[in-house]
Tab-separated table of C-alpha atoms and ligand atoms in Angstrom:
chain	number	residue	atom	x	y	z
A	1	UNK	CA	123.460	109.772	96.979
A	2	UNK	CA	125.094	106.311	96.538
A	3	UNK	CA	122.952	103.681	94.656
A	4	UNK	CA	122.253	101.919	97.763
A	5	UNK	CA	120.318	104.619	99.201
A	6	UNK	CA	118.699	105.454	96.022
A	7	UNK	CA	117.611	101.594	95.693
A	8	UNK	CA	115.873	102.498	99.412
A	9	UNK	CA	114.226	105.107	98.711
A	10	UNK	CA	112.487	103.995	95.575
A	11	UNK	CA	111.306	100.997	97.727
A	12	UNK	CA	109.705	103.163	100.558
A	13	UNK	CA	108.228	105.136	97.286
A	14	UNK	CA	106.776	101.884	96.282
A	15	UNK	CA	105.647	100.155	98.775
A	16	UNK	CA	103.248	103.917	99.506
A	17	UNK	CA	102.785	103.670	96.272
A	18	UNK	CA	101.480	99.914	96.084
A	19	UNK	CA	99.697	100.751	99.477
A	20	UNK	CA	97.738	103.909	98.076
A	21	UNK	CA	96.372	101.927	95.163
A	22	UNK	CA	96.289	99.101	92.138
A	23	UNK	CA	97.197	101.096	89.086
A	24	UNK	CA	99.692	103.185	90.665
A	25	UNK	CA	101.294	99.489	91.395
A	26	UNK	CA	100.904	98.095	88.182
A	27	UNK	CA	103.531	101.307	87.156
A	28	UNK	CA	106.302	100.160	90.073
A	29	UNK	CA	106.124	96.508	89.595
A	30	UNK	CA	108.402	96.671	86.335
A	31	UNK	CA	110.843	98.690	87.684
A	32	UNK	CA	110.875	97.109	91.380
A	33	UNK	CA	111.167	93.853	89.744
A	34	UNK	CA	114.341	95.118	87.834
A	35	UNK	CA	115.631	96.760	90.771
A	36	UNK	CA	115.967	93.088	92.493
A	37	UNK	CA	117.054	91.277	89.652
A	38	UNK	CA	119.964	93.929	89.432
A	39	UNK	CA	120.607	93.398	93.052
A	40	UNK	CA	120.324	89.659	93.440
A	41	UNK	CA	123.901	88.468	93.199
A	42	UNK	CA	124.901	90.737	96.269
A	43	UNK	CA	121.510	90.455	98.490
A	44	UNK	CA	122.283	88.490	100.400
A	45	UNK	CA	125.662	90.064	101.517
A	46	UNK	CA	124.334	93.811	102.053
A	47	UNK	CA	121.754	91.736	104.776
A	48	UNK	CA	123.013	91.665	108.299
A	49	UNK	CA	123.627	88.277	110.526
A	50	UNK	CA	120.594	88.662	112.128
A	51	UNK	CA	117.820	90.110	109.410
A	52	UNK	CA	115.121	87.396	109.983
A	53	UNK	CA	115.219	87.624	113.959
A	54	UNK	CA	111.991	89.263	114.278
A	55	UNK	CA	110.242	86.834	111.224
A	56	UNK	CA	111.703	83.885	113.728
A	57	UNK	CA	110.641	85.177	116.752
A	58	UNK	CA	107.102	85.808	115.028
A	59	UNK	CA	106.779	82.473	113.672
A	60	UNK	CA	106.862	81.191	117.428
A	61	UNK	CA	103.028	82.944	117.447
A	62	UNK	CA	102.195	80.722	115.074
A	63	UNK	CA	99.682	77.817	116.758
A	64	UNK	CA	98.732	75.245	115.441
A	65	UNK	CA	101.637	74.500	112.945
A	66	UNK	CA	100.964	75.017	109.253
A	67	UNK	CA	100.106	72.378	106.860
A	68	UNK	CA	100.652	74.538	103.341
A	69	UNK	CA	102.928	77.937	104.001
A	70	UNK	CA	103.256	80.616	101.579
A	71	UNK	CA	105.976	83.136	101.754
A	72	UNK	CA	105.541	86.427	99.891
A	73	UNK	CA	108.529	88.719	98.250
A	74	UNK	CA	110.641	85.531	99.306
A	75	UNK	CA	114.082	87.016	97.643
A	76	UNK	CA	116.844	84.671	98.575
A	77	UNK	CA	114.265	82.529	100.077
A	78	UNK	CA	115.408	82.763	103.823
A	79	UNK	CA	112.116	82.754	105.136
A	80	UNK	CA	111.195	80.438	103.150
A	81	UNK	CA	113.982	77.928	104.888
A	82	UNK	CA	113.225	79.431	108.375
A	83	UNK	CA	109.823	78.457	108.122
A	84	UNK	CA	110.468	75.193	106.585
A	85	UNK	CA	113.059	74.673	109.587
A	86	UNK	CA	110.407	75.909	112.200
A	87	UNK	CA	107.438	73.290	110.827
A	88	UNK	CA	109.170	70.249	109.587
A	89	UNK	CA	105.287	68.749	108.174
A	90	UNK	CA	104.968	71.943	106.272
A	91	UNK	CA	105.330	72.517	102.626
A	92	UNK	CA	106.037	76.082	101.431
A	93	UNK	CA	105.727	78.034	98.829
A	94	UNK	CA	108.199	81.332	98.475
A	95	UNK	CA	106.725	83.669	95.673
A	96	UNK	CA	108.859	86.468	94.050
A	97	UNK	CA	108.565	89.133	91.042
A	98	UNK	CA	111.806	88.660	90.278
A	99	UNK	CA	113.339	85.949	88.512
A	100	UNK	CA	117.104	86.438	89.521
A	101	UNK	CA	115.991	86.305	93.199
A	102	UNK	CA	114.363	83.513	92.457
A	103	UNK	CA	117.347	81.802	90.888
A	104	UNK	CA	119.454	82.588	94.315
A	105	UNK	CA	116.705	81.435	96.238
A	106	UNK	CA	116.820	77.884	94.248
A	107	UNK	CA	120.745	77.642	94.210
A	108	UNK	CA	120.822	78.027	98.322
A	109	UNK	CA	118.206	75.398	98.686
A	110	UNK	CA	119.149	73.000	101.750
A	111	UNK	CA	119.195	69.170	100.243
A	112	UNK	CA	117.160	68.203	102.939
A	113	UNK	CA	114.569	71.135	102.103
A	114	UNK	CA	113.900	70.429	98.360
A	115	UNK	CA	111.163	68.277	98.980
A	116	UNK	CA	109.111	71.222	100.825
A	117	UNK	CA	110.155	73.633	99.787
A	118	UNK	CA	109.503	75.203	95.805
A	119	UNK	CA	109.731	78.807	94.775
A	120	UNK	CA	107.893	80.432	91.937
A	121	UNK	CA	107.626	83.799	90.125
A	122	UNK	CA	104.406	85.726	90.569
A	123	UNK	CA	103.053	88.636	91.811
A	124	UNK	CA	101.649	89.057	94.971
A	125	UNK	CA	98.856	91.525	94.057
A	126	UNK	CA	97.309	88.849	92.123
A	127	UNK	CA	98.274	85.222	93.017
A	128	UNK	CA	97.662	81.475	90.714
A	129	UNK	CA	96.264	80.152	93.668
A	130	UNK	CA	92.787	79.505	94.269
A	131	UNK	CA	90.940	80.686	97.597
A	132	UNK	CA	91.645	79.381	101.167
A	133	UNK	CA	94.907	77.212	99.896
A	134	UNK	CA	97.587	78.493	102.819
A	135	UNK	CA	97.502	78.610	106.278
A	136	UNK	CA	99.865	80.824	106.674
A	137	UNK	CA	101.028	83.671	104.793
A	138	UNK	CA	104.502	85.630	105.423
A	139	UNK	CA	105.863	88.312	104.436
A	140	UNK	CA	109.757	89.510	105.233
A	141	UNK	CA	110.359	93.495	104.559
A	142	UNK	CA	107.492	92.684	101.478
A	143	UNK	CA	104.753	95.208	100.492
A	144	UNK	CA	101.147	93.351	101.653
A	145	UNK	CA	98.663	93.450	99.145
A	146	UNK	CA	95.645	92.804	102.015
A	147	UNK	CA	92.896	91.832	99.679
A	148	UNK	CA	94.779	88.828	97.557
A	149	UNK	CA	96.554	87.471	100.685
A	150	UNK	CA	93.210	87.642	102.746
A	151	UNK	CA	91.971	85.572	99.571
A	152	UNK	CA	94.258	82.664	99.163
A	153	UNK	CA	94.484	82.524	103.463
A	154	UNK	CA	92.102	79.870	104.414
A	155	UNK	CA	89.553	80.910	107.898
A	156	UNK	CA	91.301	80.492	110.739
A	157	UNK	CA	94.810	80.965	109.292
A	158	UNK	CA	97.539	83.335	110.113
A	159	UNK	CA	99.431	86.093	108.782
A	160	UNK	CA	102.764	87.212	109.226
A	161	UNK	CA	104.606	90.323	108.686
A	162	UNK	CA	108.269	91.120	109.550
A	163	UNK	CA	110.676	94.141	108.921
A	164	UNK	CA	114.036	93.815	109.891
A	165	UNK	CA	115.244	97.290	110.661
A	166	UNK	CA	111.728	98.000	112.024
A	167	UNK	CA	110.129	101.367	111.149
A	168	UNK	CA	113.749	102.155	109.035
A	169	UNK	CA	113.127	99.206	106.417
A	170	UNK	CA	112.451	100.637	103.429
A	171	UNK	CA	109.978	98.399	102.695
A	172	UNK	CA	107.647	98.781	106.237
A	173	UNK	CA	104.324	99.307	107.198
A	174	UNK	CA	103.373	100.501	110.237
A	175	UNK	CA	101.398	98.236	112.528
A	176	UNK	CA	99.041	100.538	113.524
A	177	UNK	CA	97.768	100.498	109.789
A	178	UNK	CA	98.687	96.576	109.723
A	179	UNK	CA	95.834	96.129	112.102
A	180	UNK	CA	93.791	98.826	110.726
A	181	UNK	CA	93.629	96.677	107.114
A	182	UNK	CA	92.780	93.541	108.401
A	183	UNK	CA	90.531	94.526	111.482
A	184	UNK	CA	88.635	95.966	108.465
A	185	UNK	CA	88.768	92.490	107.046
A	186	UNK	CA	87.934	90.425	110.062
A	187	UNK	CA	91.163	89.576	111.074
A	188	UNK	CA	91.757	89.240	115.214
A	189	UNK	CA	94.091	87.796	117.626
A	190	UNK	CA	96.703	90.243	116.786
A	191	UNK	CA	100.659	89.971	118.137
A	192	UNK	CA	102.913	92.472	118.228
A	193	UNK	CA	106.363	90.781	118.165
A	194	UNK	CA	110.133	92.824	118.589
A	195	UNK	CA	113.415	91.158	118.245
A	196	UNK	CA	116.647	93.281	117.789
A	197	UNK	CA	116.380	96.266	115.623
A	198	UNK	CA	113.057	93.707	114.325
A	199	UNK	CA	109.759	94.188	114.258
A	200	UNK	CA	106.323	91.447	113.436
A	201	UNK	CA	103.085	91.495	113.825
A	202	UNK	CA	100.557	88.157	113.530
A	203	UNK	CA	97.122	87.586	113.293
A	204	UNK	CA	94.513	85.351	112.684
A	205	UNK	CA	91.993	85.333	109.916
A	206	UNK	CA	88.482	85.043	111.212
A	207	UNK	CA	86.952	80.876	111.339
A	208	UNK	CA	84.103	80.308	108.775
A	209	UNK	CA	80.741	80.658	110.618
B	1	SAM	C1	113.154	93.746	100.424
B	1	SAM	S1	113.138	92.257	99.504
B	1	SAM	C2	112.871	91.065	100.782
B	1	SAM	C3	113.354	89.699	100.406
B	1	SAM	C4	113.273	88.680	101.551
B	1	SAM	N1	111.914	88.457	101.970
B	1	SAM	C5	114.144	89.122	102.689
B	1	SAM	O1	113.617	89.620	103.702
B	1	SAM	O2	115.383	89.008	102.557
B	1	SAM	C6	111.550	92.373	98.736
B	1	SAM	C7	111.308	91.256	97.736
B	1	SAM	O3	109.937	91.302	97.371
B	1	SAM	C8	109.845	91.133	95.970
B	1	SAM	N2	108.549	91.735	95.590
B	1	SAM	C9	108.182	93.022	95.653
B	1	SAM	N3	106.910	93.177	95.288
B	1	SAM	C10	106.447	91.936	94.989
B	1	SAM	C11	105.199	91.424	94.546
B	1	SAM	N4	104.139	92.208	94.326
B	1	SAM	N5	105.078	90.100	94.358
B	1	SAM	C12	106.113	89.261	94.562
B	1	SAM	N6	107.331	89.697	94.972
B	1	SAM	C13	107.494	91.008	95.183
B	1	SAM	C14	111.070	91.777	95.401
B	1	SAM	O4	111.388	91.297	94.108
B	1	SAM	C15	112.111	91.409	96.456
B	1	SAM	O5	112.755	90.191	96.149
C-alpha cells in the first residue's frame, strides 16, 4: 500500500473516529495534524482541476449573502478564496489544525483578498470564537464537529458541507446522517447539491424565537 492510500485511510479512520466521539478525537488530532503538515507542500498538486465544484455549486444555495464566513479544515485555503470570490462584502475566516497548511494557505493569498480574508490555527472541535459570530460555516472534505459549529453559527445562518469525490473522499459523511445531526439540532431548509464526481449539502440554522 503506497503512502497515499495509507494517508486515506487513516482519514476515513478519523473522521469515524472524530464522529463516534470527543476523546477518541482528542487521540487523532495529533497525528491528523502531522499527517497535513507532512503533506502540505504537495496538496495542492495531488487535488484535481475541479475539487471545489460541488463547494461552488453549494455556495449558490447560500441566500442572503454572508456578512462574517468561516471556513473549517481550510488547508490551502481554496474555499476560503471561493467564498471570498462568491460574496465580495464578506470577510472570512479559514481555520486549520495544521500550521504548514496554514502557511500555503497564506503564501497563495490573492492581493486583492488580503483584506478579507485571514487564516488561523485552531481546532474545530472547540473554536476562540464566541456564540452566534458567523453566518456561514463551510466545510470542504473536513470532519464536522455539529455541536461547536452549531455554536459559533448565529440563528438563521447556514451551513455548508462539500466532498469532492463524493461518498469516495476519505474524509465524507453521508448526508443522510448530515441531516440526521442537525435535524436533531433544529436545523431545516436542507439542499442536497451534486456537481461532477461532487457532492454538498446546505442548511439553515433555525431563527431565534
Ligand atoms: C482533506 S483536507 C481539506 C482541505 C481543504 N478544505 C480542501 O478541500 O482542499 C482536511 C483539512 O482539515 C484539517 N483539519 C482536520 N481536522 C481539523 C480540525 N478539527 N480543526 C481544524 N482543521 C482540521 C486538516 O489539517 C486538513 O488541512
Amino acid at each position: 500500500m503506497n503512502r497515499r492510500t495509507l494517508g486515506q485511510k487513516f482519514a476515513r479512520l478519523a473522521t469515524n473516529a472524530a464522529l463516534r466521539s470527543s476523546l477518541l478525537w482528542r487521540v487523532f488530532r495529533p497525528l491528523m495534524r502531522k499527517q497535513f503538515d507532512s503533506i502540505a507542500s504537495t496538496w495542492d498538486q495531488m487535488r484535481g482541476p475541479n475539487h471545489l465544484s460541488a463547494y461552488e455549486r453549494a455556495l449558490e444555495s447560500v441566500e442572503p449573502a454572508p456578512v462574517q464566513a468561516l471556513d473549517l479544515g481550510t488547508g490551502t485555503g481554496d474555499g476560503a478564496f471561493a467564498m471570498a470570490r462568491r460574496f465580495p462584502q464578506a470577510r472570512i475566516v479559514g481555520i486549520d489544525l495544521a500550521e504548514r497548511m496554514l502557511a500555503e494557505a497564506e503564501r497563495k493569498t490573492p492581493p486583492e483578498l488580503r483584506d478579507r480574508v485571514s487564516f488561523e490555527r485552531g481546532d474545530a472541535s472547540r473554536l476562540a470564537y464566541p456564540e452566534a459570530s458567523f453566518d456561514l460555516v463551510s466545510h470542504a472534505n473536513m470532519i464536522p464537529f455539529f455541536d461547536e459549529l452549531d455554536r459559533v453559527l448565529a440563528p438563521g445562518g447556514q451551513v455548508l458541507f462539500a466532498f469532492s469525490g463524493g461518498a469516495s473522499t476519505p474524509i465524507y459523511v453521508s448526508p443522510e446522517r448530515l441531516r440526521s445531526e442537525l435535524g436533531r439540532r433544529g436545523f431545516t431548509d436542507f439542499a442536497d447539491i451534486r456537481a461532477g464526481e461532487g457532492t454538498a449539502l446546505v442548511a439553515r440554522k433555525a431563527k431565534a424565537a
